[in-house]
PDB file of C-alpha atoms in Angstrom:
ATOM      1  CA  UNK A   1      67.687 130.344 108.617  1.00 39.00           C
ATOM      2  CA  UNK A   2      64.575 128.678 107.550  1.00 42.00           C
ATOM      3  CA  UNK A   3      64.060 128.482 103.902  1.00 43.00           C
ATOM      4  CA  UNK A   4      67.620 129.087 103.040  1.00 42.00           C
ATOM      5  CA  UNK A   5      68.775 126.973 100.197  1.00 43.00           C
ATOM      6  CA  UNK A   6      72.270 126.449  99.003  1.00 43.00           C
ATOM      7  CA  UNK A   7      72.710 127.788  95.416  1.00 45.00           C
ATOM      8  CA  UNK A   8      76.000 127.765  93.617  1.00 46.00           C
ATOM      9  CA  UNK A   9      76.500 131.421  92.650  1.00 51.00           C
ATOM     10  CA  UNK A  10      80.228 131.600  92.617  1.00 57.00           C
ATOM     11  CA  UNK A  11      83.017 130.292  90.524  1.00 67.00           C
ATOM     12  CA  UNK A  12      84.812 126.988  91.370  1.00 73.00           C
ATOM     13  CA  UNK A  13      88.393 128.214  90.918  1.00 79.00           C
ATOM     14  CA  UNK A  14      91.510 126.756  92.026  1.00 87.00           C
ATOM     15  CA  UNK A  15      93.459 128.666  94.850  1.00 89.00           C
ATOM     16  CA  UNK A  16      96.547 128.678  97.148  1.00 92.00           C
ATOM     17  CA  UNK A  17      95.689 127.983 100.885  1.00 94.00           C
ATOM     18  CA  UNK A  18      96.332 131.085 102.948  1.00 93.00           C
ATOM     19  CA  UNK A  19      97.263 128.846 105.863  1.00 96.00           C
ATOM     20  CA  UNK A  20      99.426 125.859 104.590  1.00 96.00           C
ATOM     21  CA  UNK A  21     100.117 127.141 101.063  1.00 96.00           C
ATOM     22  CA  UNK A  22      98.750 123.995  99.338  1.00 96.00           C
ATOM     23  CA  UNK A  23      97.505 124.191  95.812  1.00 95.00           C
ATOM     24  CA  UNK A  24      93.787 123.609  95.920  1.00 93.00           C
ATOM     25  CA  UNK A  25      91.900 122.321  92.875  1.00 92.00           C
ATOM     26  CA  UNK A  26      88.171 123.042  92.086  1.00 89.00           C
ATOM     27  CA  UNK A  27      85.583 120.517  93.275  1.00 88.00           C
ATOM     28  CA  UNK A  28      84.556 117.933  90.595  1.00 86.00           C
ATOM     29  CA  UNK A  29      80.998 117.421  91.839  1.00 76.00           C
ATOM     30  CA  UNK A  30      79.449 120.555  90.584  1.00 71.00           C
ATOM     31  CA  UNK A  31      79.701 122.331  93.974  1.00 78.00           C
ATOM     32  CA  UNK A  32      82.184 125.239  95.030  1.00 78.00           C
ATOM     33  CA  UNK A  33      85.278 124.467  96.990  1.00 82.00           C
ATOM     34  CA  UNK A  34      85.425 126.665  99.984  1.00 84.00           C
ATOM     35  CA  UNK A  35      88.293 125.064 102.128  1.00 92.00           C
ATOM     36  CA  UNK A  36      91.688 123.538 101.804  1.00 96.00           C
ATOM     37  CA  UNK A  37      91.443 119.638 101.583  1.00 96.00           C
ATOM     38  CA  UNK A  38      94.999 119.568 103.421  1.00 97.00           C
ATOM     39  CA  UNK A  39      94.523 121.663 106.379  1.00 97.00           C
ATOM     40  CA  UNK A  40      90.741 122.562 106.094  1.00 97.00           C
ATOM     41  CA  UNK A  41      91.271 126.175 106.578  1.00 97.00           C
ATOM     42  CA  UNK A  42      89.031 128.563 104.702  1.00 93.00           C
ATOM     43  CA  UNK A  43      88.782 132.132 103.762  1.00 92.00           C
ATOM     44  CA  UNK A  44      85.903 134.352 104.817  1.00 93.00           C
ATOM     45  CA  UNK A  45      84.685 135.255 101.271  1.00 88.00           C
ATOM     46  CA  UNK A  46      80.925 134.283 101.235  1.00 83.00           C
ATOM     47  CA  UNK A  47      77.968 135.988 102.567  1.00 83.00           C
ATOM     48  CA  UNK A  48      75.647 133.344 101.060  1.00 78.00           C
ATOM     49  CA  UNK A  49      77.328 129.960 100.129  1.00 72.00           C
ATOM     50  CA  UNK A  50      79.219 130.386  96.926  1.00 72.00           C
ATOM     51  CA  UNK A  51      78.492 134.039  96.248  1.00 77.00           C
ATOM     52  CA  UNK A  52      81.978 135.420  97.082  1.00 79.00           C
ATOM     53  CA  UNK A  53      80.384 138.706  98.245  1.00 86.00           C
ATOM     54  CA  UNK A  54      81.979 139.121 101.633  1.00 89.00           C
ATOM     55  CA  UNK A  55      84.792 141.731 101.934  1.00 92.00           C
ATOM     56  CA  UNK A  56      86.268 140.517 105.354  1.00 94.00           C
ATOM     57  CA  UNK A  57      88.658 137.817 103.713  1.00 92.00           C
ATOM     58  CA  UNK A  58      89.966 136.670 106.988  1.00 95.00           C
ATOM     59  CA  UNK A  59      91.337 133.357 107.531  1.00 96.00           C
ATOM     60  CA  UNK A  60      88.863 130.855 108.885  1.00 96.00           C
ATOM     61  CA  UNK A  61      90.171 128.225 111.147  1.00 97.00           C
ATOM     62  CA  UNK A  62      88.542 124.797 111.471  1.00 97.00           C
ATOM     63  CA  UNK A  63      87.332 124.532 115.014  1.00 96.00           C
ATOM     64  CA  UNK A  64      85.159 121.534 114.921  1.00 94.00           C
ATOM     65  CA  UNK A  65      83.288 118.989 112.792  1.00 94.00           C
ATOM     66  CA  UNK A  66      79.853 117.456 113.089  1.00 91.00           C
ATOM     67  CA  UNK A  67      78.166 114.522 111.582  1.00 90.00           C
ATOM     68  CA  UNK A  68      74.898 115.613 109.726  1.00 84.00           C
ATOM     69  CA  UNK A  69      72.430 112.937 108.419  1.00 85.00           C
ATOM     70  CA  UNK A  70      71.744 114.982 105.408  1.00 83.00           C
ATOM     71  CA  UNK A  71      75.105 116.451 104.636  1.00 81.00           C
ATOM     72  CA  UNK A  72      77.545 113.929 106.121  1.00 90.00           C
ATOM     73  CA  UNK A  73      80.527 115.540 107.758  1.00 94.00           C
ATOM     74  CA  UNK A  74      80.288 119.386 108.245  1.00 94.00           C
ATOM     75  CA  UNK A  75      83.517 121.440 109.209  1.00 95.00           C
ATOM     76  CA  UNK A  76      82.878 124.248 111.626  1.00 95.00           C
ATOM     77  CA  UNK A  77      84.985 127.287 110.741  1.00 95.00           C
ATOM     78  CA  UNK A  78      85.627 130.648 112.912  1.00 96.00           C
ATOM     79  CA  UNK A  79      86.982 133.701 111.180  1.00 97.00           C
ATOM     80  CA  UNK A  80      90.165 134.768 112.858  1.00 97.00           C
ATOM     81  CA  UNK A  81      89.622 138.355 111.753  1.00 97.00           C
ATOM     82  CA  UNK A  82      85.873 139.095 112.582  1.00 96.00           C
ATOM     83  CA  UNK A  83      84.749 136.067 114.485  1.00 95.00           C
ATOM     84  CA  UNK A  84      82.036 134.865 112.206  1.00 94.00           C
ATOM     85  CA  UNK A  85      81.305 131.201 112.733  1.00 94.00           C
ATOM     86  CA  UNK A  86      80.247 129.033 109.493  1.00 91.00           C
ATOM     87  CA  UNK A  87      79.745 125.527 108.468  1.00 90.00           C
ATOM     88  CA  UNK A  88      80.891 123.880 105.332  1.00 89.00           C
ATOM     89  CA  UNK A  89      80.262 120.409 103.975  1.00 90.00           C
ATOM     90  CA  UNK A  90      83.528 118.232 103.868  1.00 94.00           C
ATOM     91  CA  UNK A  91      84.484 117.112 100.423  1.00 92.00           C
ATOM     92  CA  UNK A  92      85.658 113.533 101.349  1.00 93.00           C
ATOM     93  CA  UNK A  93      84.341 112.086  98.060  1.00 90.00           C
ATOM     94  CA  UNK A  94      86.039 114.569  95.588  1.00 92.00           C
ATOM     95  CA  UNK A  95      87.667 112.153  92.944  1.00 92.00           C
ATOM     96  CA  UNK A  96      90.613 114.661  92.464  1.00 91.00           C
ATOM     97  CA  UNK A  97      91.406 116.105  95.793  1.00 94.00           C
ATOM     98  CA  UNK A  98      89.459 114.868  98.648  1.00 95.00           C
ATOM     99  CA  UNK A  99      89.549 116.356 102.135  1.00 96.00           C
ATOM    100  CA  UNK A 100      92.100 114.764 104.601  1.00 97.00           C
ATOM    101  CA  UNK A 101      90.177 112.165 106.775  1.00 95.00           C
ATOM    102  CA  UNK A 102      93.129 112.640 109.254  1.00 95.00           C
ATOM    103  CA  UNK A 103      92.544 116.543 109.513  1.00 96.00           C
ATOM    104  CA  UNK A 104      88.936 115.979 109.852  1.00 95.00           C
ATOM    105  CA  UNK A 105      89.323 113.581 112.708  1.00 93.00           C
ATOM    106  CA  UNK A 106      91.962 115.831 114.196  1.00 94.00           C
ATOM    107  CA  UNK A 107      89.470 118.987 114.214  1.00 93.00           C
ATOM    108  CA  UNK A 108      86.915 116.765 115.819  1.00 89.00           C
ATOM    109  CA  UNK A 109      89.097 115.956 118.807  1.00 85.00           C
ATOM    110  CA  UNK A 110      90.758 119.352 119.362  1.00 73.00           C
ATOM    111  CA  UNK A 111      89.559 121.567 122.185  1.00 61.00           C
ATOM    112  CA  UNK A 112      87.370 124.453 121.040  1.00 56.00           C
ATOM    113  CA  UNK A 113      88.880 127.971 121.768  1.00 51.00           C
TER     114      UNK A 113
END
């Protein structure tokens, strides 16, 4: 993964969460929203961050969270369809719809499956 750089290639659209049904608004900071700010679930749609080129479309469950010096909090997701594990930066500072701090703390204390 050396030399990989995040580039926003996709579109920053609103969506309905496939897990909890929340209406999710686009991020306001120029990045691409990739998980629900309420329950932190995601959908397996990217090959590279933001490209929306993956055809799996499985529900990605938050299975952990880590503190990163450069990125802040990072949510660890595992695809319930294909088993892929990925990491996504938490959007705790989004002015319109920030990620739930309570949900993030809950995922850090849950037992990994």
